[in-house]
Structure formats: structure tokens, C-alpha cells
Amino acid sequence: MLTTIIYRSHLSDDVPVNILPGMIEKACELNTRHQVTGILLFNGTHFFQILEGPEEGVIDIYTRICTDKRHHNVVELMRDYSPSRRFGNAGMELFDLREHDRATVLQAVLDKGTSRYQLTYDDRGLQFLRTFVEAREKENYFEVLPYDYWDFIADEEAAPASEEGFKFIPVVDPLGRKVTAIEAIPEDQPTSLQDAARFEHDLAAVKQCLLKAGMAIPDGVTLYVTVLPMTLATIPDAVDQLVSTIEAAGLVPEQIILGVSETQVISLLDEFASAVKRLKQAGISLSIDNFGDGSAGLSLLAYIQPDRVRIGAGIIRDIHRSGPKQAVVQAVIRCCSALEINVIAAGITRPEEWMWLEAAGVIDFQGSLFTPEGASIAWPEFREVI
Ligand SMILES: Cc1cc2nc3c(=O)[nH]c(=O)nc-3n(C[C@H](O)[C@H](O)[C@H](O)COP(=O)(O)O)c2cc1C
């Protein structure tokens, strides 16, 4: 199957530009062996490359390229399939953008085309190329330091105390070294119950969580508890019950965030929206969790504006390497910023994911990078030179 991979990357500081001709020569040899063809652009700082060929060959070459220390911040922009190659002649052709004006390069690239139809810049792959040549989108190049520029130092005092049957997971602002909220999660969450019984059980579990957390968490700390959206939509006095429990737990509604997952079907949108109204009237905040993973996506925000959204591990995993994930998360961040909704990024496992999201404007995080096994929080500390 003919596959195209397009990526951009940043030349490493300690690599002289004069290595390029030799590198291209070698690349051509290897590409020819794998029946891979393509084009490489260089603007003095960044590379942009289109690789085309049989899927196995393209992936093999791209995997080698990703681990090459001569460049860094390799971001995959596109992976697609097509009936024919755009550039079938050259193992790898280099265009140095410092040596030609933009219009000349754009025309020269089209002239290299070998597809049966005249190449045009309507093609998605070539639109990426034109954007790079015209130096647009540069404000979205959030580049991150290598992971080993950071140490993560355990701080046992900052971690919330544990309670039997419950996990307390902090939400942290790593650069501000602050715990901004604590999430309480019951360890036992039965999923076999159906509908009404399930929602009653869910409400009881949330109430238990509130009571336990009331004893365990320090005064004034924001408490995050998740609830099924249909629990709020189907139990008419669910919000009243929660408010009384909050009071009984010695907490105040303003310190509670109720998180509902966007992946759980909200089939009664009107009932859910009116429960949200009652929550807000009572002073309780709403978070939409796993944001972007469900079917509603951004359009949900046109109907219900939560105080927070939490984006989950699926979309965050390896975000520093994926152009499509970056574009989606940036759209969420921009939309939330316009609506003054706070964004939490959960499921962070790698320093690069955290650094990319910080650069994109996220402040609050959860994930094993900051809460490894054991009762401590790992704060990042910058390590100058390795
Ligand atoms: C910007 C850039 C583009 C590259 N393009 C190719 C390429 O198209 N084909 C290729 O075989 N190697 C390319 N390389 C070199 C590979 O990273 C790698 O060194 C080479 O495939 C040899 O693989 P090996 O190091 O596993 O032996 C490129 C390197 C850089 C920094």
C-alpha cells in the first residue's frame, strides 16, 4: 500500500549544516533499497520531509529518522495513503529554502511531480509543504527540551493522605509547585449494575467520597469527584442530596468540582442541563472529563459551559510527536480560553507531553509523571547540562 508520511523537525544546535549533502546521499541509497522516494526542505533551522513508498519501507525509514540525533522535535504532520506517488523519481531531493525565493521553490516542487495528474497545491500533502515554505503556522511550533533536562524530585509532604477504600489523586501546577485540587476516587466501582440501580449506586459512592474526603483533605482545598452524567439527569433530587452531604462532610459547595465524562452518553440533555443549572446555583463547579474522546466534542460547549474541561490520556499520549493531536488540543485550548474555561490535562506519563502542553498554555496536570507509585508528588527541577 502506497503510504505518505510528512513530518517537520529542528536541526540540532551542535550539527553543522555542511553535513547535509553527505546525509542526503546516504538517504538516497537507503530509500532506493526500500523503494521510498520524496522531498526534503530545509530553511536553516527546520526540516520538512515528504516520504512516499510501500508502507513497510516508509515506516522503517521514518522510525530511523525519528531517533536520529542530528535533529529533534520531530512532529508527524500527516500519514496518509494514495494510489500513486507525487515524487517518484528521486530517492530524496533537497531544497534549501535559503538559496531560492518561495515562488521558485513552490514551482520547482511541482515540476518534480511524477503523478499521472498535474500536481497542484490542492493536495493536502502539498498544502503542508506550501505552509512550511511560506513560513506560516510557526507560532504553533511548540518545541520541547529533551526529557532528561528535567529531574522529578519526590516531595512526600505535598501528597494528600490516603483513606481506606479511596484514592486521592492530586491535580498539580508543576511549575508553580502547587496542588490545585485533589481528586477522590473510590477504589471499588462496580460496572455490572444496570441503569437505575447503577445511578443510585453512583450517587451513593459520590456521597461516600465527599464524606471521606471531608475528613482527609486539608481545609479549603478544591475537591474533584466524578459522577455519571445520567445520575444527575435521572435522579430528580441528586443535586439536593449532594449539597446536604457536602454540608455534613464539613465542606463548602464552592470547593467542589463535579466531573462528568464526555464519553458517557448524555441521552437526556435537557434534564442534564437543568441539573447543571441547580449545581451552579448551589455553588458547585462542573468539569467535563475525557473531553474530546466522546461523540459531542467541542459542540457540547455550545449547550453547556463547564468551569473546567479535563482532556484525557488518549489524546495526550505522545502529543509532542503528533501534529493531528496538537491541532485538536490547540483547538480545545483556544475554545476554552475564549469561554474562560480552565483546562486540565490528565494521564501525563512523559516530560515531553507535559512540556508541550505547558507551552500550549495548560497549567494544571494529573498523571503518573507527577504522582508515581507511593505517597509523594514529583516536582520537576531543571537540570542544566547532562
Ligand atoms: C532531516 C533528516 C532527514 C533524513 N532523511 C532520510 C531519508 O529520507 N532516508 C534515510 O534512509 N535516512 C534519512 N535520514 C537519516 C536517518 O536518520 C538514518 O541515519 C539513516 O536512515 C541510517 O539509519 P541507521 O542510523 O539506523 O543506520 C535523515 C536524517 C535527517 C536528520
PDB file of N, CA, C and O and ligand atoms in Angstrom, residues 7 9 23 26-27 30-31 40 47 49 51 61 64-65 68 70-71 92, ligand 1:
ATOM      1  N   TYR A   7       6.639  15.006   7.979  1.00  0.00           N
ATOM      2  CA  TYR A   7       6.979  15.495   9.316  1.00  0.00           C
ATOM      3  C   TYR A   7       7.781  16.787   9.201  1.00  0.00           C
ATOM      4  O   TYR A   7       8.260  17.147   8.122  1.00  0.00           O
ATOM      5  N   SER A   9      10.924  18.933  11.643  1.00  0.00           N
ATOM      6  CA  SER A   9      11.834  18.750  12.778  1.00  0.00           C
ATOM      7  C   SER A   9      12.772  19.946  12.852  1.00  0.00           C
ATOM      8  O   SER A   9      12.730  20.840  12.000  1.00  0.00           O
ATOM      9  N   MET A  23      24.524  13.461   4.050  1.00  0.00           N
ATOM     10  CA  MET A  23      23.365  12.784   4.635  1.00  0.00           C
ATOM     11  C   MET A  23      22.344  12.411   3.555  1.00  0.00           C
ATOM     12  O   MET A  23      21.788  11.310   3.551  1.00  0.00           O
ATOM     13  N   LYS A  26      23.467   9.388   1.442  1.00  0.00           N
ATOM     14  CA  LYS A  26      23.209   8.105   2.128  1.00  0.00           C
ATOM     15  C   LYS A  26      21.722   7.787   2.140  1.00  0.00           C
ATOM     16  O   LYS A  26      21.301   6.642   1.960  1.00  0.00           O
ATOM     17  N   ALA A  27      20.920   8.847   2.410  1.00  0.00           N
ATOM     18  CA  ALA A  27      19.468   8.667   2.487  1.00  0.00           C
ATOM     19  C   ALA A  27      18.952   8.118   1.161  1.00  0.00           C
ATOM     20  O   ALA A  27      18.120   7.215   1.122  1.00  0.00           O
ATOM     21  N   LEU A  30      19.595   4.346   0.816  1.00  0.00           N
ATOM     22  CA  LEU A  30      18.712   3.537   1.644  1.00  0.00           C
ATOM     23  C   LEU A  30      17.270   3.605   1.136  1.00  0.00           C
ATOM     24  O   LEU A  30      16.550   2.601   1.107  1.00  0.00           O
ATOM     25  N   ASN A  31      16.861   4.793   0.726  1.00  0.00           N
ATOM     26  CA  ASN A  31      15.491   4.950   0.217  1.00  0.00           C
ATOM     27  C   ASN A  31      15.277   4.106  -1.035  1.00  0.00           C
ATOM     28  O   ASN A  31      14.230   3.475  -1.197  1.00  0.00           O
ATOM     29  N   LEU A  40      12.905  16.742   0.652  1.00  0.00           N
ATOM     30  CA  LEU A  40      13.306  17.288   1.949  1.00  0.00           C
ATOM     31  C   LEU A  40      13.518  18.784   1.791  1.00  0.00           C
ATOM     32  O   LEU A  40      14.222  19.220   0.870  1.00  0.00           O
ATOM     33  N   PHE A  47      13.561  21.249   9.307  1.00  0.00           N
ATOM     34  CA  PHE A  47      13.396  20.360   8.156  1.00  0.00           C
ATOM     35  C   PHE A  47      11.912  20.100   7.942  1.00  0.00           C
ATOM     36  O   PHE A  47      11.119  20.125   8.893  1.00  0.00           O
ATOM     37  N   GLN A  49       9.859  17.076   5.566  1.00  0.00           N
ATOM     38  CA  GLN A  49      10.128  15.979   4.635  1.00  0.00           C
ATOM     39  C   GLN A  49       8.847  15.241   4.265  1.00  0.00           C
ATOM     40  O   GLN A  49       7.972  15.030   5.108  1.00  0.00           O
ATOM     41  N   LEU A  51       7.866  11.607   2.730  1.00  0.00           N
ATOM     42  CA  LEU A  51       8.361  10.268   2.398  1.00  0.00           C
ATOM     43  C   LEU A  51       7.220   9.487   1.765  1.00  0.00           C
ATOM     44  O   LEU A  51       6.116   9.448   2.331  1.00  0.00           O
ATOM     45  N   ILE A  61      12.027   3.645   7.437  1.00  0.00           N
ATOM     46  CA  ILE A  61      12.892   4.832   7.293  1.00  0.00           C
ATOM     47  C   ILE A  61      12.488   5.893   8.322  1.00  0.00           C
ATOM     48  O   ILE A  61      13.346   6.497   8.978  1.00  0.00           O
ATOM     49  N   ARG A  64      13.809   5.222  11.772  1.00  0.00           N
ATOM     50  CA  ARG A  64      15.238   5.582  11.904  1.00  0.00           C
ATOM     51  C   ARG A  64      15.378   7.086  12.033  1.00  0.00           C
ATOM     52  O   ARG A  64      16.164   7.591  12.842  1.00  0.00           O
ATOM     53  N   ILE A  65      14.644   7.826  11.202  1.00  0.00           N
ATOM     54  CA  ILE A  65      14.744   9.290  11.199  1.00  0.00           C
ATOM     55  C   ILE A  65      14.369   9.851  12.580  1.00  0.00           C
ATOM     56  O   ILE A  65      15.019  10.767  13.082  1.00  0.00           O
ATOM     57  N   ASP A  68      17.205   9.867  15.055  1.00  0.00           N
ATOM     58  CA  ASP A  68      18.454  10.496  14.592  1.00  0.00           C
ATOM     59  C   ASP A  68      18.744  11.744  15.419  1.00  0.00           C
ATOM     60  O   ASP A  68      17.918  12.651  15.494  1.00  0.00           O
ATOM     61  N   ARG A  70      20.713  14.101  14.908  1.00  0.00           N
ATOM     62  CA  ARG A  70      21.055  15.324  14.165  1.00  0.00           C
ATOM     63  C   ARG A  70      19.888  16.307  14.103  1.00  0.00           C
ATOM     64  O   ARG A  70      20.060  17.446  13.679  1.00  0.00           O
ATOM     65  N   HIS A  71      18.734  15.861  14.506  1.00  0.00           N
ATOM     66  CA  HIS A  71      17.589  16.775  14.604  1.00  0.00           C
ATOM     67  C   HIS A  71      16.743  16.363  15.800  1.00  0.00           C
ATOM     68  O   HIS A  71      16.938  15.307  16.393  1.00  0.00           O
ATOM     69  N   MET A  92      15.708  10.967  -2.634  1.00  0.00           N
ATOM     70  CA  MET A  92      15.442  12.098  -1.751  1.00  0.00           C
ATOM     71  C   MET A  92      16.031  13.352  -2.363  1.00  0.00           C
ATOM     72  O   MET A  92      17.209  13.389  -2.690  1.00  0.00           O
TER      73      MET A  92
HETATM   74  C1  LIG B   1      16.267  15.598   8.449  1.00  0.00           C
HETATM   75  C2  LIG B   1      16.717  14.199   8.171  1.00  0.00           C
HETATM   76  C3  LIG B   1      16.186  13.523   7.062  1.00  0.00           C
HETATM   77  C4  LIG B   1      16.585  12.210   6.786  1.00  0.00           C
HETATM   78  N1  LIG B   1      16.048  11.562   5.712  1.00  0.00           N
HETATM   79  C5  LIG B   1      16.388  10.290   5.469  1.00  0.00           C
HETATM   80  C6  LIG B   1      15.803   9.549   4.405  1.00  0.00           C
HETATM   81  O1  LIG B   1      14.993  10.036   3.640  1.00  0.00           O
HETATM   82  N2  LIG B   1      16.209   8.268   4.244  1.00  0.00           N
HETATM   83  C7  LIG B   1      17.122   7.669   5.039  1.00  0.00           C
HETATM   84  O2  LIG B   1      17.427   6.496   4.844  1.00  0.00           O
HETATM   85  N3  LIG B   1      17.696   8.336   6.033  1.00  0.00           N
HETATM   86  C8  LIG B   1      17.362   9.619   6.282  1.00  0.00           C
HETATM   87  N4  LIG B   1      17.941  10.290   7.324  1.00  0.00           N
HETATM   88  C9  LIG B   1      18.986   9.613   8.090  1.00  0.00           C
HETATM   89  C10 LIG B   1      18.391   8.601   9.065  1.00  0.00           C
HETATM   90  O3  LIG B   1      18.011   9.276  10.227  1.00  0.00           O
HETATM   91  C11 LIG B   1      19.367   7.475   9.434  1.00  0.00           C
HETATM   92  O4  LIG B   1      20.570   7.999   9.868  1.00  0.00           O
HETATM   93  C12 LIG B   1      19.633   6.567   8.236  1.00  0.00           C
HETATM   94  O5  LIG B   1      18.414   6.074   7.739  1.00  0.00           O
HETATM   95  C13 LIG B   1      20.527   5.400   8.600  1.00  0.00           C
HETATM   96  O6  LIG B   1      19.869   4.580   9.521  1.00  0.00           O
HETATM   97  P1  LIG B   1      20.643   3.951  10.765  1.00  0.00           P
HETATM   98  O7  LIG B   1      21.198   5.123  11.526  1.00  0.00           O
HETATM   99  O8  LIG B   1      19.599   3.198  11.527  1.00  0.00           O
HETATM  100  O9  LIG B   1      21.713   3.087  10.173  1.00  0.00           O
HETATM  101  C14 LIG B   1      17.561  11.595   7.605  1.00  0.00           C
HETATM  102  C15 LIG B   1      18.061  12.286   8.707  1.00  0.00           C
HETATM  103  C16 LIG B   1      17.662  13.576   8.996  1.00  0.00           C
HETATM  104  C17 LIG B   1      18.237  14.296  10.180  1.00  0.00           C
END
